[in-house]
PDB file of C-alpha atoms in Angstrom:
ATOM      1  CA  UNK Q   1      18.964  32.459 -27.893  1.00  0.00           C
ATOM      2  CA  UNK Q   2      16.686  34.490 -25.533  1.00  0.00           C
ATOM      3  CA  UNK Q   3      13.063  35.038 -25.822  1.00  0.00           C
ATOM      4  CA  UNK Q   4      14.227  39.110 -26.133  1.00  0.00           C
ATOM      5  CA  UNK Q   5      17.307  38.148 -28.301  1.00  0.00           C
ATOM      6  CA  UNK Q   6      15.305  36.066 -30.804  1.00  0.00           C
ATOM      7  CA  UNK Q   7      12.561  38.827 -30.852  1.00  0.00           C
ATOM      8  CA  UNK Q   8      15.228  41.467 -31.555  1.00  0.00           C
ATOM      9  CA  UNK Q   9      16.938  39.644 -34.212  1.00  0.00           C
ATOM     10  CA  UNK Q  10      14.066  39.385 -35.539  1.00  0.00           C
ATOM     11  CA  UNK Q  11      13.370  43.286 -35.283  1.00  0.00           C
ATOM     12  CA  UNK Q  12      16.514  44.033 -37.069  1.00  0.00           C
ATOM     13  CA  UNK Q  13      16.106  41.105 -40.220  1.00  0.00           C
ATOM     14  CA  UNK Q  14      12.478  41.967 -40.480  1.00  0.00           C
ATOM     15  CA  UNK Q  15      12.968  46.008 -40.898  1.00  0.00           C
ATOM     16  CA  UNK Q  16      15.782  45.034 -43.877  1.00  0.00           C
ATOM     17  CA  UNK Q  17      13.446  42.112 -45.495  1.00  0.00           C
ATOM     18  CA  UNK Q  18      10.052  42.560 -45.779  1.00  0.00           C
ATOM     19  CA  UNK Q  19       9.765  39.618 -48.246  1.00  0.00           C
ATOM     20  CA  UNK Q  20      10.270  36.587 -46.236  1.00  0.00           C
ATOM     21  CA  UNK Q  21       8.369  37.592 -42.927  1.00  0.00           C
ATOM     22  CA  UNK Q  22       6.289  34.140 -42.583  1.00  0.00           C
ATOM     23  CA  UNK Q  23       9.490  32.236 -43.027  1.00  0.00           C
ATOM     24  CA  UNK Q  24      11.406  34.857 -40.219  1.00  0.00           C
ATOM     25  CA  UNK Q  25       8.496  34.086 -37.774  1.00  0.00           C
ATOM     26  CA  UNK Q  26       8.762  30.628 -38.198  1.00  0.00           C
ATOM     27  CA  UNK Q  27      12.213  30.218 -37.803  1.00  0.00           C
ATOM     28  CA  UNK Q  28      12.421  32.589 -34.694  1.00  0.00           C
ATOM     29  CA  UNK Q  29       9.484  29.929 -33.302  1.00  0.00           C
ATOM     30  CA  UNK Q  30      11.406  27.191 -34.547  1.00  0.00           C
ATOM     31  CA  UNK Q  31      14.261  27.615 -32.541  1.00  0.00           C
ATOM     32  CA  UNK Q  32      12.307  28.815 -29.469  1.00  0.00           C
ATOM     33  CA  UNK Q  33      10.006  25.636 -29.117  1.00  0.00           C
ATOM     34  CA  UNK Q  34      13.555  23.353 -30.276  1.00  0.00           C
ATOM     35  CA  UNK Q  35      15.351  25.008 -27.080  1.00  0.00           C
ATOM     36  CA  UNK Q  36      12.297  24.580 -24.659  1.00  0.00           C
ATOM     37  CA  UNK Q  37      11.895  28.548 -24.369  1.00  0.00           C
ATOM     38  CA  UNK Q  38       8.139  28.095 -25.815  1.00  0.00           C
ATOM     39  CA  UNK Q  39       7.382  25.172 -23.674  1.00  0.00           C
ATOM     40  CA  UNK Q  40       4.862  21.963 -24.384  1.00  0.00           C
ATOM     41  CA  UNK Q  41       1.135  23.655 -23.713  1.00  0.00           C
ATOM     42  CA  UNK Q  42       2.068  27.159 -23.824  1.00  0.00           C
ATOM     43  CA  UNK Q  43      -0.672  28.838 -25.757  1.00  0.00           C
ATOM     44  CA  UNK Q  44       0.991  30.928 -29.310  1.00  0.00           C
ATOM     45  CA  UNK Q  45      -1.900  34.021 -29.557  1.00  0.00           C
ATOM     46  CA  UNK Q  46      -1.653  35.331 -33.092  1.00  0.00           C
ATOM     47  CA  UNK Q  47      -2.299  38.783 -32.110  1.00  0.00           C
ATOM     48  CA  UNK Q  48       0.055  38.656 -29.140  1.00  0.00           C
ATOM     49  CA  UNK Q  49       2.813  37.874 -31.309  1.00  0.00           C
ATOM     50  CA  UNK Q  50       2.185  39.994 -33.864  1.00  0.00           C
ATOM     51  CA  UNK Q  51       2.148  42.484 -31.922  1.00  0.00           C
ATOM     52  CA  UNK Q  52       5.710  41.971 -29.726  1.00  0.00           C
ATOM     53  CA  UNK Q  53       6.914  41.231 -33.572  1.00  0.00           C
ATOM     54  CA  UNK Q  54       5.167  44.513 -35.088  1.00  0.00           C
ATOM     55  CA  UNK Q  55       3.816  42.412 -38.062  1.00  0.00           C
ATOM     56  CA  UNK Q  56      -0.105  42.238 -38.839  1.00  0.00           C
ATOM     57  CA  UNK Q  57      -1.455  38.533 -38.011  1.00  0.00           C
ATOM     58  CA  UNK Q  58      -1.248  36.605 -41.658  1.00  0.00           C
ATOM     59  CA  UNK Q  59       2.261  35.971 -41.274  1.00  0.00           C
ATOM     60  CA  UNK Q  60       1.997  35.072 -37.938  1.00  0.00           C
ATOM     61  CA  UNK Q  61      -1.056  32.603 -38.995  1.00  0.00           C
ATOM     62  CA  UNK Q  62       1.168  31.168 -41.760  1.00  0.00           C
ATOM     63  CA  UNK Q  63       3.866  30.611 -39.704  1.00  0.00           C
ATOM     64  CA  UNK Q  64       2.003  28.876 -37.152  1.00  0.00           C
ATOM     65  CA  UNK Q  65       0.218  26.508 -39.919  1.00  0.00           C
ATOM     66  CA  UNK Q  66       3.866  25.727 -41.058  1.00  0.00           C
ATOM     67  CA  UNK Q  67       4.956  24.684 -37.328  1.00  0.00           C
ATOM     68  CA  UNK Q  68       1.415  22.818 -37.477  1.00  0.00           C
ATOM     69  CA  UNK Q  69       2.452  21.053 -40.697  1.00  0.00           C
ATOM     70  CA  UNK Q  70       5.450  19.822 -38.524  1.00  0.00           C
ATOM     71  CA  UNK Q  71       3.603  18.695 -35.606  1.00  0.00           C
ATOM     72  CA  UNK Q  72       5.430  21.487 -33.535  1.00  0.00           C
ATOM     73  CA  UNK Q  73       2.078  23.375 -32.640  1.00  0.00           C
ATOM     74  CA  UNK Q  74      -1.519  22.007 -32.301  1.00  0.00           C
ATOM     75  CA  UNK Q  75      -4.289  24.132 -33.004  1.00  0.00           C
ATOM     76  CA  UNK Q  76      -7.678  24.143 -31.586  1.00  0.00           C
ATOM     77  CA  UNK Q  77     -10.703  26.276 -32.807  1.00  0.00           C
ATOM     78  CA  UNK Q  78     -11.966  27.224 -29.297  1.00  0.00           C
ATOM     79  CA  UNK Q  79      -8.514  27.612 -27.281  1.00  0.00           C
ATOM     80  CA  UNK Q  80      -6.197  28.668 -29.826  1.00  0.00           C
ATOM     81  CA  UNK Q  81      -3.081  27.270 -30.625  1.00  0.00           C
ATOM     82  CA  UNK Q  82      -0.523  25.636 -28.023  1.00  0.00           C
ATOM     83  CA  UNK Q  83       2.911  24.013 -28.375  1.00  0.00           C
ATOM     84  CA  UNK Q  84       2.650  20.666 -28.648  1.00  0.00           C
ATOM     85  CA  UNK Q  85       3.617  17.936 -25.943  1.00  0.00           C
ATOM     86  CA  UNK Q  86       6.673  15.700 -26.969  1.00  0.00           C
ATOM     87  CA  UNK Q  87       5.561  12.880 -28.381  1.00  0.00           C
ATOM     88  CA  UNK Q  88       7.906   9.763 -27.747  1.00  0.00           C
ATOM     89  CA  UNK Q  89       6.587   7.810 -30.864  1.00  0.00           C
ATOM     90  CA  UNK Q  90       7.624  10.716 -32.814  1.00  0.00           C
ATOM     91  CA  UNK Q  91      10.843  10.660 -31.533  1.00  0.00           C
ATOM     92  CA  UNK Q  92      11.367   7.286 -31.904  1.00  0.00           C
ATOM     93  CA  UNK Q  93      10.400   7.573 -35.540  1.00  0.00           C
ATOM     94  CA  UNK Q  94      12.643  10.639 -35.892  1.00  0.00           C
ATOM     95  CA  UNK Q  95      15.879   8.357 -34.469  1.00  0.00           C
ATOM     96  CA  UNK Q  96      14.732   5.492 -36.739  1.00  0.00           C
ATOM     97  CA  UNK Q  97      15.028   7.531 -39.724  1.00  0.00           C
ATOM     98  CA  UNK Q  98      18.099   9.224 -38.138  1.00  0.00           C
ATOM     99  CA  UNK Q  99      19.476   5.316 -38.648  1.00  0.00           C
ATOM    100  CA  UNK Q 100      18.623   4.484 -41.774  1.00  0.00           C
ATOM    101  CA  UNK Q 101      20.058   7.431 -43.445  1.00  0.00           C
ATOM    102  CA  UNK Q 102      23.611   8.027 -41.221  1.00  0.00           C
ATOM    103  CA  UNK Q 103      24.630   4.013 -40.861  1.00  0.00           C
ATOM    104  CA  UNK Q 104      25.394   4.312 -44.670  1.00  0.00           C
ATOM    105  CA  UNK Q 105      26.428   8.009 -44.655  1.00  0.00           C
ATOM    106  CA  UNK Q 106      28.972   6.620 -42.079  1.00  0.00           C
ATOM    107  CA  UNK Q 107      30.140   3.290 -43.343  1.00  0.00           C
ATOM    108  CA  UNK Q 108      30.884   5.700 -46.999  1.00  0.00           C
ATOM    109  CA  UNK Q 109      32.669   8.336 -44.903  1.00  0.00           C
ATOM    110  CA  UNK Q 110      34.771   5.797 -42.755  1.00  0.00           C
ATOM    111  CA  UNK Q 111      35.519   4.239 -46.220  1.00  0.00           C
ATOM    112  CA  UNK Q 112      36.320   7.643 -47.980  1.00  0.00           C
ATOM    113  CA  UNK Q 113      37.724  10.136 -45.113  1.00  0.00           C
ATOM    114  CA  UNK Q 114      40.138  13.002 -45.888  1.00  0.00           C
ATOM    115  CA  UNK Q 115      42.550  14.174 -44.176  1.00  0.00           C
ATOM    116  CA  UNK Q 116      40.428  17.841 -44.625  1.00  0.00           C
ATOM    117  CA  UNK Q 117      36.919  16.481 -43.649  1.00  0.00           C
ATOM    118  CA  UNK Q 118      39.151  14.645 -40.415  1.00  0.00           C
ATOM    119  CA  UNK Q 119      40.614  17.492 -39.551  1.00  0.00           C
ATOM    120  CA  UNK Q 120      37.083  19.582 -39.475  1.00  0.00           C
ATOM    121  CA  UNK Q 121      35.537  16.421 -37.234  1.00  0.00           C
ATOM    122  CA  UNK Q 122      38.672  16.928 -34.472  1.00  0.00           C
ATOM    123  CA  UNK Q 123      38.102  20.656 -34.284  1.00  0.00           C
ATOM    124  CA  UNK Q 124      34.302  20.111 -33.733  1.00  0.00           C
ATOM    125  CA  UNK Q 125      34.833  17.696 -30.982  1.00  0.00           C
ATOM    126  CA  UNK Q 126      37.835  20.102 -29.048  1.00  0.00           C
ATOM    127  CA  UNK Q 127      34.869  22.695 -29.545  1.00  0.00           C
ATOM    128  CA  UNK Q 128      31.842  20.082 -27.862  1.00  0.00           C
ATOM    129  CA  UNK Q 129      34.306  19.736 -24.715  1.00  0.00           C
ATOM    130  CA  UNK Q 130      34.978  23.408 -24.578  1.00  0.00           C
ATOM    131  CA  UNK Q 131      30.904  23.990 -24.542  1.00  0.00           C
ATOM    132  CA  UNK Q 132      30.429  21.238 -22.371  1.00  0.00           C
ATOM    133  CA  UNK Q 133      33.089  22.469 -19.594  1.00  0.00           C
ATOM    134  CA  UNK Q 134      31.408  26.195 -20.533  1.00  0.00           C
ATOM    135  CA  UNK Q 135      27.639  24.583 -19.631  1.00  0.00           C
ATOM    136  CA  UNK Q 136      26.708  26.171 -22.790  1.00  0.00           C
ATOM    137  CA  UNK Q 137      24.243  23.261 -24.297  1.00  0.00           C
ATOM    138  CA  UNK Q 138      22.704  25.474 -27.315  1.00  0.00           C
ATOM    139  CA  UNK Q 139      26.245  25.821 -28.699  1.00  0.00           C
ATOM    140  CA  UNK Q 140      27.026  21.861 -27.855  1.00  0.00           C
ATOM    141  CA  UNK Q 141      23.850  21.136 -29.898  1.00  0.00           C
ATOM    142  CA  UNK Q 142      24.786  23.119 -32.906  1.00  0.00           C
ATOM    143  CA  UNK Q 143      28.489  21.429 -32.841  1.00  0.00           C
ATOM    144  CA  UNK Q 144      27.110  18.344 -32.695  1.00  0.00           C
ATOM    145  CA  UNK Q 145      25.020  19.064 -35.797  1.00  0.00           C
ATOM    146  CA  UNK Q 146      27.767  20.383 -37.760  1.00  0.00           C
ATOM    147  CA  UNK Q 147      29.631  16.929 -36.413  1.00  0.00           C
ATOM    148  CA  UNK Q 148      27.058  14.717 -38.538  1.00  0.00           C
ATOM    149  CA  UNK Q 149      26.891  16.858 -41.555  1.00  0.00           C
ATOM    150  CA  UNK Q 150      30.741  16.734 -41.922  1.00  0.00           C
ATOM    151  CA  UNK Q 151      30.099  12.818 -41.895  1.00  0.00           C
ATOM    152  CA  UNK Q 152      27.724  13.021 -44.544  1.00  0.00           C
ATOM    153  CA  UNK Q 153      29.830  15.376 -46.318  1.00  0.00           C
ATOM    154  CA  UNK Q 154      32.791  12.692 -45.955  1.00  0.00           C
ATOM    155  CA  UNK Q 155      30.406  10.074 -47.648  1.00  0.00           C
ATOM    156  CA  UNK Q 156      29.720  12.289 -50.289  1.00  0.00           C
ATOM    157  CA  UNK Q 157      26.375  13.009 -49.722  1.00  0.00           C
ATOM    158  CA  UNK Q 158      26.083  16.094 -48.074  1.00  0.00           C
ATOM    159  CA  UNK Q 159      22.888  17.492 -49.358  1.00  0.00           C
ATOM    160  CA  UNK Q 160      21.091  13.867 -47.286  1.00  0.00           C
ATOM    161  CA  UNK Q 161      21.787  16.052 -43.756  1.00  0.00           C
ATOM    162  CA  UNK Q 162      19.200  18.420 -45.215  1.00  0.00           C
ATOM    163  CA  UNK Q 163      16.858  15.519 -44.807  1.00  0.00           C
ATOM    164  CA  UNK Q 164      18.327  14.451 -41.471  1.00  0.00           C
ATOM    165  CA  UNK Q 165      17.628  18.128 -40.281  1.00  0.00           C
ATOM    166  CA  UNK Q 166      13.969  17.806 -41.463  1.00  0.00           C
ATOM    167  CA  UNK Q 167      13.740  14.558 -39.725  1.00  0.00           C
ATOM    168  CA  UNK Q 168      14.696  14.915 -36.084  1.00  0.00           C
ATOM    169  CA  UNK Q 169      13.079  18.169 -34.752  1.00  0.00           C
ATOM    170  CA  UNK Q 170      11.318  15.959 -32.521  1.00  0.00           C
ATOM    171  CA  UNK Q 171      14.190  14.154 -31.212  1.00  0.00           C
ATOM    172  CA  UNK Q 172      15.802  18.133 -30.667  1.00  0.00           C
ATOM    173  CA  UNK Q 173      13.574  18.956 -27.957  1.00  0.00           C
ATOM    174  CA  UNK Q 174      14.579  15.425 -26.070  1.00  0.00           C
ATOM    175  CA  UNK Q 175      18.188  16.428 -27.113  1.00  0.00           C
ATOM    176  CA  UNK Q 176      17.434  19.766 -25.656  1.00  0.00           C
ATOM    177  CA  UNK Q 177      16.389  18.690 -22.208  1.00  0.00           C
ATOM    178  CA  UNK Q 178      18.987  16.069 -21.986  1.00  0.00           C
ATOM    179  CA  UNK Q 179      21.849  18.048 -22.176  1.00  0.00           C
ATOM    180  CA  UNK Q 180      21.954  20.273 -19.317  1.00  0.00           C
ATOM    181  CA  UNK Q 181      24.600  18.461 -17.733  1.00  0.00           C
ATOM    182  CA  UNK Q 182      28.319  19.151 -18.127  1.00  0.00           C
ATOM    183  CA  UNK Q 183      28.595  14.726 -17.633  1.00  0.00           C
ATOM    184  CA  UNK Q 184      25.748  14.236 -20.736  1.00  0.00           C
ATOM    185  CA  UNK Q 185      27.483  16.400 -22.712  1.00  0.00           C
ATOM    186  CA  UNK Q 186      30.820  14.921 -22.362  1.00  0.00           C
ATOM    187  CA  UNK Q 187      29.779  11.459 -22.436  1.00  0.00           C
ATOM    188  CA  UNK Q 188      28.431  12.391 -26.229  1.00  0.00           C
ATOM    189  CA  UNK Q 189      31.426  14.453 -26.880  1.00  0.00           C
ATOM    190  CA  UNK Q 190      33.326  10.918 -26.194  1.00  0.00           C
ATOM    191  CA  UNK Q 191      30.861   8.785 -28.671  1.00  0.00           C
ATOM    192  CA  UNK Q 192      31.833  11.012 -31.407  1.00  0.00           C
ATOM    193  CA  UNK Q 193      35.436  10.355 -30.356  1.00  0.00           C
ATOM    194  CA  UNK Q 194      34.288   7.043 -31.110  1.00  0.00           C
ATOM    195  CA  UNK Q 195      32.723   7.327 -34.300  1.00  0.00           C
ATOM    196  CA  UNK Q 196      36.167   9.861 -35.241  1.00  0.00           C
ATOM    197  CA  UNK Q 197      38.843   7.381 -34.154  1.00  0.00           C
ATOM    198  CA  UNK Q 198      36.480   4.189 -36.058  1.00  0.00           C
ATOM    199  CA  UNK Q 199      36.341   6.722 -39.754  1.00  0.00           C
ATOM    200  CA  UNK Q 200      40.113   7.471 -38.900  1.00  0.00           C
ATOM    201  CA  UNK Q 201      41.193   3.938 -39.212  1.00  0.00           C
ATOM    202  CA  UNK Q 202      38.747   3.265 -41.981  1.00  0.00           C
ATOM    203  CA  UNK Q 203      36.988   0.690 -39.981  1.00  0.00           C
ATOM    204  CA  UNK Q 204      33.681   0.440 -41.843  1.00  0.00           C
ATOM    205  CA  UNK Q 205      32.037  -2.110 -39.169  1.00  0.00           C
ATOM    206  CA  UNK Q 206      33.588  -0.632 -36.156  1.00  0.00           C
ATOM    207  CA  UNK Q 207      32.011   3.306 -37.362  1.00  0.00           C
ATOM    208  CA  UNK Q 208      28.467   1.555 -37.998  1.00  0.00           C
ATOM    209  CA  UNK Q 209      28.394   0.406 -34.550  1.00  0.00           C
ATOM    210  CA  UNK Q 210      29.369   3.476 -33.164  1.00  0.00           C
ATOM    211  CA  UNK Q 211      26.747   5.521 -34.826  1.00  0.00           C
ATOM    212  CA  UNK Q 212      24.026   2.844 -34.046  1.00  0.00           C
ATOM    213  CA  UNK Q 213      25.248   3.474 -30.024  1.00  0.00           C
ATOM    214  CA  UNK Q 214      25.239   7.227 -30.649  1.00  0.00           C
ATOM    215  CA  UNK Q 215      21.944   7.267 -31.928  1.00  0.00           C
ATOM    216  CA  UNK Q 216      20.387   5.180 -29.294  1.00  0.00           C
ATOM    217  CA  UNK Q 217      21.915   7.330 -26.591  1.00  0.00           C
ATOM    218  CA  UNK Q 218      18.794   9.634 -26.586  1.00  0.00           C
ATOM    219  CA  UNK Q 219      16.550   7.319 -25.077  1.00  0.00           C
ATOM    220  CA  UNK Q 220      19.457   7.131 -22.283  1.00  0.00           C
ATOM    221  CA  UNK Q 221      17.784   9.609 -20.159  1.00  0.00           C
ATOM    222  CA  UNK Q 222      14.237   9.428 -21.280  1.00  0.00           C
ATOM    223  CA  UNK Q 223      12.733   7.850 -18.252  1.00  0.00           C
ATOM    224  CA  UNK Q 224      14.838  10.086 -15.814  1.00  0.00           C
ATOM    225  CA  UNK Q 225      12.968  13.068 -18.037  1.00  0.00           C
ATOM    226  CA  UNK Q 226       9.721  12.346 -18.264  1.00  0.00           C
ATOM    227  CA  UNK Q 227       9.888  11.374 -14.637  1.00  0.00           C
ATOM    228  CA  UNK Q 228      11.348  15.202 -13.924  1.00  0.00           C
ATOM    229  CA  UNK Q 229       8.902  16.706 -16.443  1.00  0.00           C
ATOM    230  CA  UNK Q 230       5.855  14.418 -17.013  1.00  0.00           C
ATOM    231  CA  UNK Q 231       4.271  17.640 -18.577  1.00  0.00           C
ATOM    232  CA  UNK Q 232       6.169  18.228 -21.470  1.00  0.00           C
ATOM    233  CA  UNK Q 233       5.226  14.862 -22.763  1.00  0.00           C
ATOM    234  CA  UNK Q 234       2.101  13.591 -24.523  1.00  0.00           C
ATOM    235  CA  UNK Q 235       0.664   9.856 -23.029  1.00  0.00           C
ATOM    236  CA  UNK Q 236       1.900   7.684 -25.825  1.00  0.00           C
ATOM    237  CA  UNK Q 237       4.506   4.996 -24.919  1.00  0.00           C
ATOM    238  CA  UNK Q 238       7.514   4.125 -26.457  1.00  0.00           C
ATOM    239  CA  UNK Q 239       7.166   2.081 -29.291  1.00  0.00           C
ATOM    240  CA  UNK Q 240       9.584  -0.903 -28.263  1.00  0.00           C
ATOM    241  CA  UNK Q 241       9.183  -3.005 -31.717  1.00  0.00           C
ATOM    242  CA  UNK Q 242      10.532  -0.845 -34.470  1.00  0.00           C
ATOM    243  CA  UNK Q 243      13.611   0.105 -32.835  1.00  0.00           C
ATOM    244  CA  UNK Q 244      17.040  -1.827 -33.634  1.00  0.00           C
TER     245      UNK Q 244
END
């Protein structure tokens, strides 16, 4: 989504909904800071965007506290409020809950997998190497989502991706970065072939350790990006001792 496509969407919701207008701003500034198109520093002015989104400032103020809440946006009294840098300890504390919720979602779903739910996973990798061959990341990301809620909707549990999603926005804007690459994009498009082929054959061991590589993969290119884009990233080191 574009800067001008997210703002019009917005336009067109916002002139049939006047109720939720807080919760349309933030999800409009969501998904802009998630796909790097509000970048790490880039100063958020209240009356700037309420103006471009013809709205008066207090839902623009409670949107912003709610992206605050969620350590997306850091607000200072004397220079306003700016996007915050990447953190990499809150990305590795995003993964780390990323593990301890899907290594059970996938040993159930390897141990309970329909011939329905299999069908769904197939379709959404065919569609990851179609985006990846396209270069078009933003859908990749969103098929790869929908990828990991089918697997918790194989174990049963579907409603727990609800608290994956809530979990990893963090670890989106490293996924973000790291998948501009047609190779990146396929190599993940062939771990969930992994992960597909291990729930296939039921293979409840074989599908936990394929999840547990999956999930690790995001570090992969973490030193190649902060090398290309030391900016974007806040000081803190990795923190080596509560990873698996």
């Amino acid at each position: 989504m574009s800067a001008n496509g997210g703002l019009e969407e917005f336009q067109a919701v916002h002139r049939q909904d006047r109720g939720s207008i807080a919760s349309q701003i933030y999800e409009l500034l969501l998904q802009r800071i998630l796909d790097m198109e509000l970048k790490p520093a880039e100063e958020l002015s209240e009356a700037r965007l309420a103006s471009e989104m013809g709205v008066s400032r207090t839902p623009v103020r409670e949107a912003l506290a709610r992206l605050a809440r969620r350590n997306l946006v850091d607000v200072y009294p004397q220079r306003g409020t700016l996007v915050s840098p990447i953190s990499i300890q809150r990305v590795a504390k995003a993964r780390f809950i990323r593990d301890a919720l899907e290594r059970p979602l996938v040993r159930l779903a390897a141990e309970n997998l329909t011939d329905d739910i299999a069908a769904l996973l197939a379709r959404e990798i065919a569609l990851q190497k179609t985006f990846a061959n396209l270069g078009d990341d933003r859908s990749f990301m969103q098929s790869d989502d929908q990828f990991h809620a089918l697997i918790a909707k194989a174990a049963g549990y579907e409603s727990i991706w609800e608290d994956v999603a809530e979990a990893k926005f963090h670890m989106d804007r490293i996924r973000r970065l790291s998948l501009m690459s047609k190779k990146r994009m396929l190599h993940i498009t062939d771990e969930h072939m992994e992960i597909y082929d291990s729930m296939r054959a039921h293979d409840v061991a074989l599908a936990e350790a394929s999840i547990v590589r999956h999930l690790q993969s995001v570090f992969t290119d973490i030193d190649v990006i902060r090398r290309d884009h030391p900016e974007y990233f806040s000081n803190a080191k990795l923190p080596r001792n509560d990873m698996p």
